[in-house]
Amino acid sequence: MIPLIAMIAAFYGPEPAGRVAETADMASFAGIVLLSEGGKVTLEKGFGTKVPQRMVRARTPSDFLPGDSWRWASVTKQITATIAMQDVAAGRLELDAPITRYLPAFKGATGKRITVGMLLGHTSGLPDSNAGDGAAFRPGARVLPDAVCAGAVRDQPGNSFNYDNCDYIIAGRMLEAVNRKPYAQLLTERITKPLGMTSVRIAGPHVAGMGEAPVNLAAYGAAGAITGTIRDLWRFDQALINGKLLPATARAKMWEGRPQYGYAALSQWAYDVKLGGCDASQRIIERRGAIGGAQVRNYILPVRNIVLIAMTNRDKTDFGELWQSAGLGYELLSAAACKAVDA
């Protein structure tokens, strides 16, 4: 079988932006994609329709627009971790210190043994925030996430990796206590205002997912409540690459993938992978998010200074896993970062 990127190369030429656009088109992707190379945006384009239609002709102008605001979902965690690492760099936080040093009000059963690093790296053992099929994140919930996260633990601190919103909901509370400011103010002062990210809001307007149940986006807090445009997310990514948000040592720590946890770093995944058409493995910083029917994939190639972001309101869109050398995410990144391969 001829790989998708090879077919594209044969018909559409070698430019990365063109290859990415044609990859999205040929996969019938519905959403928006942004590509930047060397700090310059070369593609920012909508594909497909916001509401599925029975008959959609190829190359019909998309009603997904660059100015649309989206749920960033768990990409919020990537921003929260950056704010936390700013505090680490400034000496206000220590990764090995217990969170109760900074958040004495935390009522969790094992709070005194949970460190800041465990929270940011999802090894705290805190409860499952999605217990009861995510009831705490529904409008009008009787029990809110903060209370769920202070409940019975799922494991002892440091024993295992358990990806969950509780870690970052509590991390947000910790940052508020350390800095004596609301999370939204920290977000504005540290990230959005300096970078000119004017669209960013906490639980602001956004493209809704298709056929989803009602959700209280604000309840996700520092774990998933940010909304904004794809261009503003790129501004954040580019600032990380350029060293504008963190000293190199703090960023390196945040991007330190741990093999024993599937190369999970602090709020993101960091690993090397071989892409189609590249001679050598590429360093990837990956952050994904999904709430309800909306998904986002945020890929940073720091060595190459490439950013690729894809957002969709279809929960059935399968981006695949890069390490399996297959799937939409792999095809898009191969088109973005690698030379065209022969058919």
PDB file of N, CA and C in Angstrom, residues 290-325:
ATOM      1  N   ALA A 290      -9.095  16.758  24.871  1.00  0.00           N
ATOM      2  CA  ALA A 290     -10.443  16.442  24.396  1.00  0.00           C
ATOM      3  C   ALA A 290     -11.426  16.643  25.536  1.00  0.00           C
ATOM      4  N   ILE A 291     -12.451  17.394  25.276  1.00  0.00           N
ATOM      5  CA  ILE A 291     -13.579  17.524  26.191  1.00  0.00           C
ATOM      6  C   ILE A 291     -14.843  17.437  25.357  1.00  0.00           C
ATOM      7  N   GLY A 292     -15.731  16.524  25.739  1.00  0.00           N
ATOM      8  CA  GLY A 292     -16.940  16.339  24.955  1.00  0.00           C
ATOM      9  C   GLY A 292     -16.583  15.903  23.553  1.00  0.00           C
ATOM     10  N   GLY A 293     -17.133  16.596  22.559  1.00  0.00           N
ATOM     11  CA  GLY A 293     -16.886  16.226  21.179  1.00  0.00           C
ATOM     12  C   GLY A 293     -15.768  16.982  20.509  1.00  0.00           C
ATOM     13  N   ALA A 294     -15.030  17.807  21.237  1.00  0.00           N
ATOM     14  CA  ALA A 294     -13.952  18.614  20.650  1.00  0.00           C
ATOM     15  C   ALA A 294     -12.593  18.017  21.000  1.00  0.00           C
ATOM     16  N   GLN A 295     -11.671  18.043  20.023  1.00  0.00           N
ATOM     17  CA  GLN A 295     -10.324  17.534  20.230  1.00  0.00           C
ATOM     18  C   GLN A 295      -9.295  18.541  19.729  1.00  0.00           C
ATOM     19  N   VAL A 296      -8.102  18.487  20.326  1.00  0.00           N
ATOM     20  CA  VAL A 296      -6.983  19.301  19.859  1.00  0.00           C
ATOM     21  C   VAL A 296      -5.716  18.457  19.931  1.00  0.00           C
ATOM     22  N   ARG A 297      -4.848  18.638  18.950  1.00  0.00           N
ATOM     23  CA  ARG A 297      -3.503  18.066  18.971  1.00  0.00           C
ATOM     24  C   ARG A 297      -2.521  19.217  18.799  1.00  0.00           C
ATOM     25  N   ASN A 298      -1.587  19.310  19.736  1.00  0.00           N
ATOM     26  CA  ASN A 298      -0.594  20.380  19.737  1.00  0.00           C
ATOM     27  C   ASN A 298       0.783  19.736  19.679  1.00  0.00           C
ATOM     28  N   TYR A 299       1.435  19.833  18.520  1.00  0.00           N
ATOM     29  CA  TYR A 299       2.748  19.224  18.309  1.00  0.00           C
ATOM     30  C   TYR A 299       3.810  20.309  18.159  1.00  0.00           C
ATOM     31  N   ILE A 300       4.879  20.197  18.940  1.00  0.00           N
ATOM     32  CA  ILE A 300       6.025  21.101  18.839  1.00  0.00           C
ATOM     33  C   ILE A 300       7.252  20.265  18.490  1.00  0.00           C
ATOM     34  N   LEU A 301       7.968  20.688  17.459  1.00  0.00           N
ATOM     35  CA  LEU A 301       9.267  20.101  17.126  1.00  0.00           C
ATOM     36  C   LEU A 301      10.313  21.158  17.461  1.00  0.00           C
ATOM     37  N   PRO A 302      10.817  21.174  18.699  1.00  0.00           N
ATOM     38  CA  PRO A 302      11.653  22.294  19.140  1.00  0.00           C
ATOM     39  C   PRO A 302      12.979  22.419  18.404  1.00  0.00           C
ATOM     40  N   VAL A 303      13.579  21.314  18.052  1.00  0.00           N
ATOM     41  CA  VAL A 303      14.875  21.363  17.357  1.00  0.00           C
ATOM     42  C   VAL A 303      14.715  21.960  15.964  1.00  0.00           C
ATOM     43  N   ARG A 304      13.614  21.647  15.309  1.00  0.00           N
ATOM     44  CA  ARG A 304      13.354  22.119  13.959  1.00  0.00           C
ATOM     45  C   ARG A 304      12.598  23.443  13.920  1.00  0.00           C
ATOM     46  N   ASN A 305      12.127  23.899  15.069  1.00  0.00           N
ATOM     47  CA  ASN A 305      11.300  25.116  15.148  1.00  0.00           C
ATOM     48  C   ASN A 305      10.071  24.996  14.242  1.00  0.00           C
ATOM     49  N   ILE A 306       9.352  23.879  14.428  1.00  0.00           N
ATOM     50  CA  ILE A 306       8.113  23.610  13.706  1.00  0.00           C
ATOM     51  C   ILE A 306       6.992  23.406  14.714  1.00  0.00           C
ATOM     52  N   VAL A 307       5.842  23.977  14.426  1.00  0.00           N
ATOM     53  CA  VAL A 307       4.640  23.764  15.234  1.00  0.00           C
ATOM     54  C   VAL A 307       3.518  23.307  14.307  1.00  0.00           C
ATOM     55  N   LEU A 308       2.803  22.285  14.716  1.00  0.00           N
ATOM     56  CA  LEU A 308       1.626  21.824  13.994  1.00  0.00           C
ATOM     57  C   LEU A 308       0.492  21.650  15.001  1.00  0.00           C
ATOM     58  N   ILE A 309      -0.640  22.320  14.740  1.00  0.00           N
ATOM     59  CA  ILE A 309      -1.803  22.239  15.620  1.00  0.00           C
ATOM     60  C   ILE A 309      -3.016  21.855  14.784  1.00  0.00           C
ATOM     61  N   ALA A 310      -3.812  20.937  15.288  1.00  0.00           N
ATOM     62  CA  ALA A 310      -5.064  20.562  14.632  1.00  0.00           C
ATOM     63  C   ALA A 310      -6.181  20.570  15.663  1.00  0.00           C
ATOM     64  N   MET A 311      -7.323  21.160  15.296  1.00  0.00           N
ATOM     65  CA  MET A 311      -8.495  21.225  16.173  1.00  0.00           C
ATOM     66  C   MET A 311      -9.713  20.741  15.400  1.00  0.00           C
ATOM     67  N   THR A 312     -10.547  19.927  16.048  1.00  0.00           N
ATOM     68  CA  THR A 312     -11.741  19.406  15.403  1.00  0.00           C
ATOM     69  C   THR A 312     -12.892  19.328  16.396  1.00  0.00           C
ATOM     70  N   ASN A 313     -14.111  19.424  15.884  1.00  0.00           N
ATOM     71  CA  ASN A 313     -15.280  19.239  16.750  1.00  0.00           C
ATOM     72  C   ASN A 313     -15.910  17.867  16.544  1.00  0.00           C
ATOM     73  N   ARG A 314     -15.118  16.926  16.044  1.00  0.00           N
ATOM     74  CA  ARG A 314     -15.563  15.550  15.865  1.00  0.00           C
ATOM     75  C   ARG A 314     -14.801  14.627  16.822  1.00  0.00           C
ATOM     76  N   ASP A 315     -15.490  14.037  17.779  1.00  0.00           N
ATOM     77  CA  ASP A 315     -14.801  13.151  18.718  1.00  0.00           C
ATOM     78  C   ASP A 315     -14.414  11.824  18.077  1.00  0.00           C
ATOM     79  N   LYS A 316     -14.945  11.529  16.889  1.00  0.00           N
ATOM     80  CA  LYS A 316     -14.605  10.281  16.210  1.00  0.00           C
ATOM     81  C   LYS A 316     -13.333  10.396  15.373  1.00  0.00           C
ATOM     82  N   THR A 317     -12.808  11.600  15.210  1.00  0.00           N
ATOM     83  CA  THR A 317     -11.556  11.759  14.456  1.00  0.00           C
ATOM     84  C   THR A 317     -10.431  11.031  15.184  1.00  0.00           C
ATOM     85  N   ASP A 318      -9.780  10.117  14.496  1.00  0.00           N
ATOM     86  CA  ASP A 318      -8.719   9.307  15.089  1.00  0.00           C
ATOM     87  C   ASP A 318      -7.357   9.810  14.603  1.00  0.00           C
ATOM     88  N   PHE A 319      -6.624  10.444  15.512  1.00  0.00           N
ATOM     89  CA  PHE A 319      -5.298  10.955  15.162  1.00  0.00           C
ATOM     90  C   PHE A 319      -4.228   9.869  15.236  1.00  0.00           C
ATOM     91  N   GLY A 320      -4.537   8.752  15.867  1.00  0.00           N
ATOM     92  CA  GLY A 320      -3.574   7.673  15.977  1.00  0.00           C
ATOM     93  C   GLY A 320      -2.450   7.984  16.950  1.00  0.00           C
ATOM     94  N   GLU A 321      -1.440   7.135  16.931  1.00  0.00           N
ATOM     95  CA  GLU A 321      -0.261   7.285  17.787  1.00  0.00           C
ATOM     96  C   GLU A 321       0.973   7.385  16.900  1.00  0.00           C
ATOM     97  N   LEU A 322       1.791   8.404  17.139  1.00  0.00           N
ATOM     98  CA  LEU A 322       2.952   8.626  16.275  1.00  0.00           C
ATOM     99  C   LEU A 322       3.909   7.446  16.276  1.00  0.00           C
ATOM    100  N   TRP A 323       4.072   6.812  17.427  1.00  0.00           N
ATOM    101  CA  TRP A 323       5.039   5.726  17.525  1.00  0.00           C
ATOM    102  C   TRP A 323       4.601   4.486  16.736  1.00  0.00           C
ATOM    103  N   GLN A 324       3.337   4.440  16.316  1.00  0.00           N
ATOM    104  CA  GLN A 324       2.859   3.331  15.499  1.00  0.00           C
ATOM    105  C   GLN A 324       3.028   3.592  14.006  1.00  0.00           C
ATOM    106  N   SER A 325       3.582   4.768  13.656  1.00  0.00           N
ATOM    107  CA  SER A 325       3.841   5.130  12.252  1.00  0.00           C
ATOM    108  C   SER A 325       2.584   5.052  11.394  1.00  0.00           C
TER     109      SER A 325
END
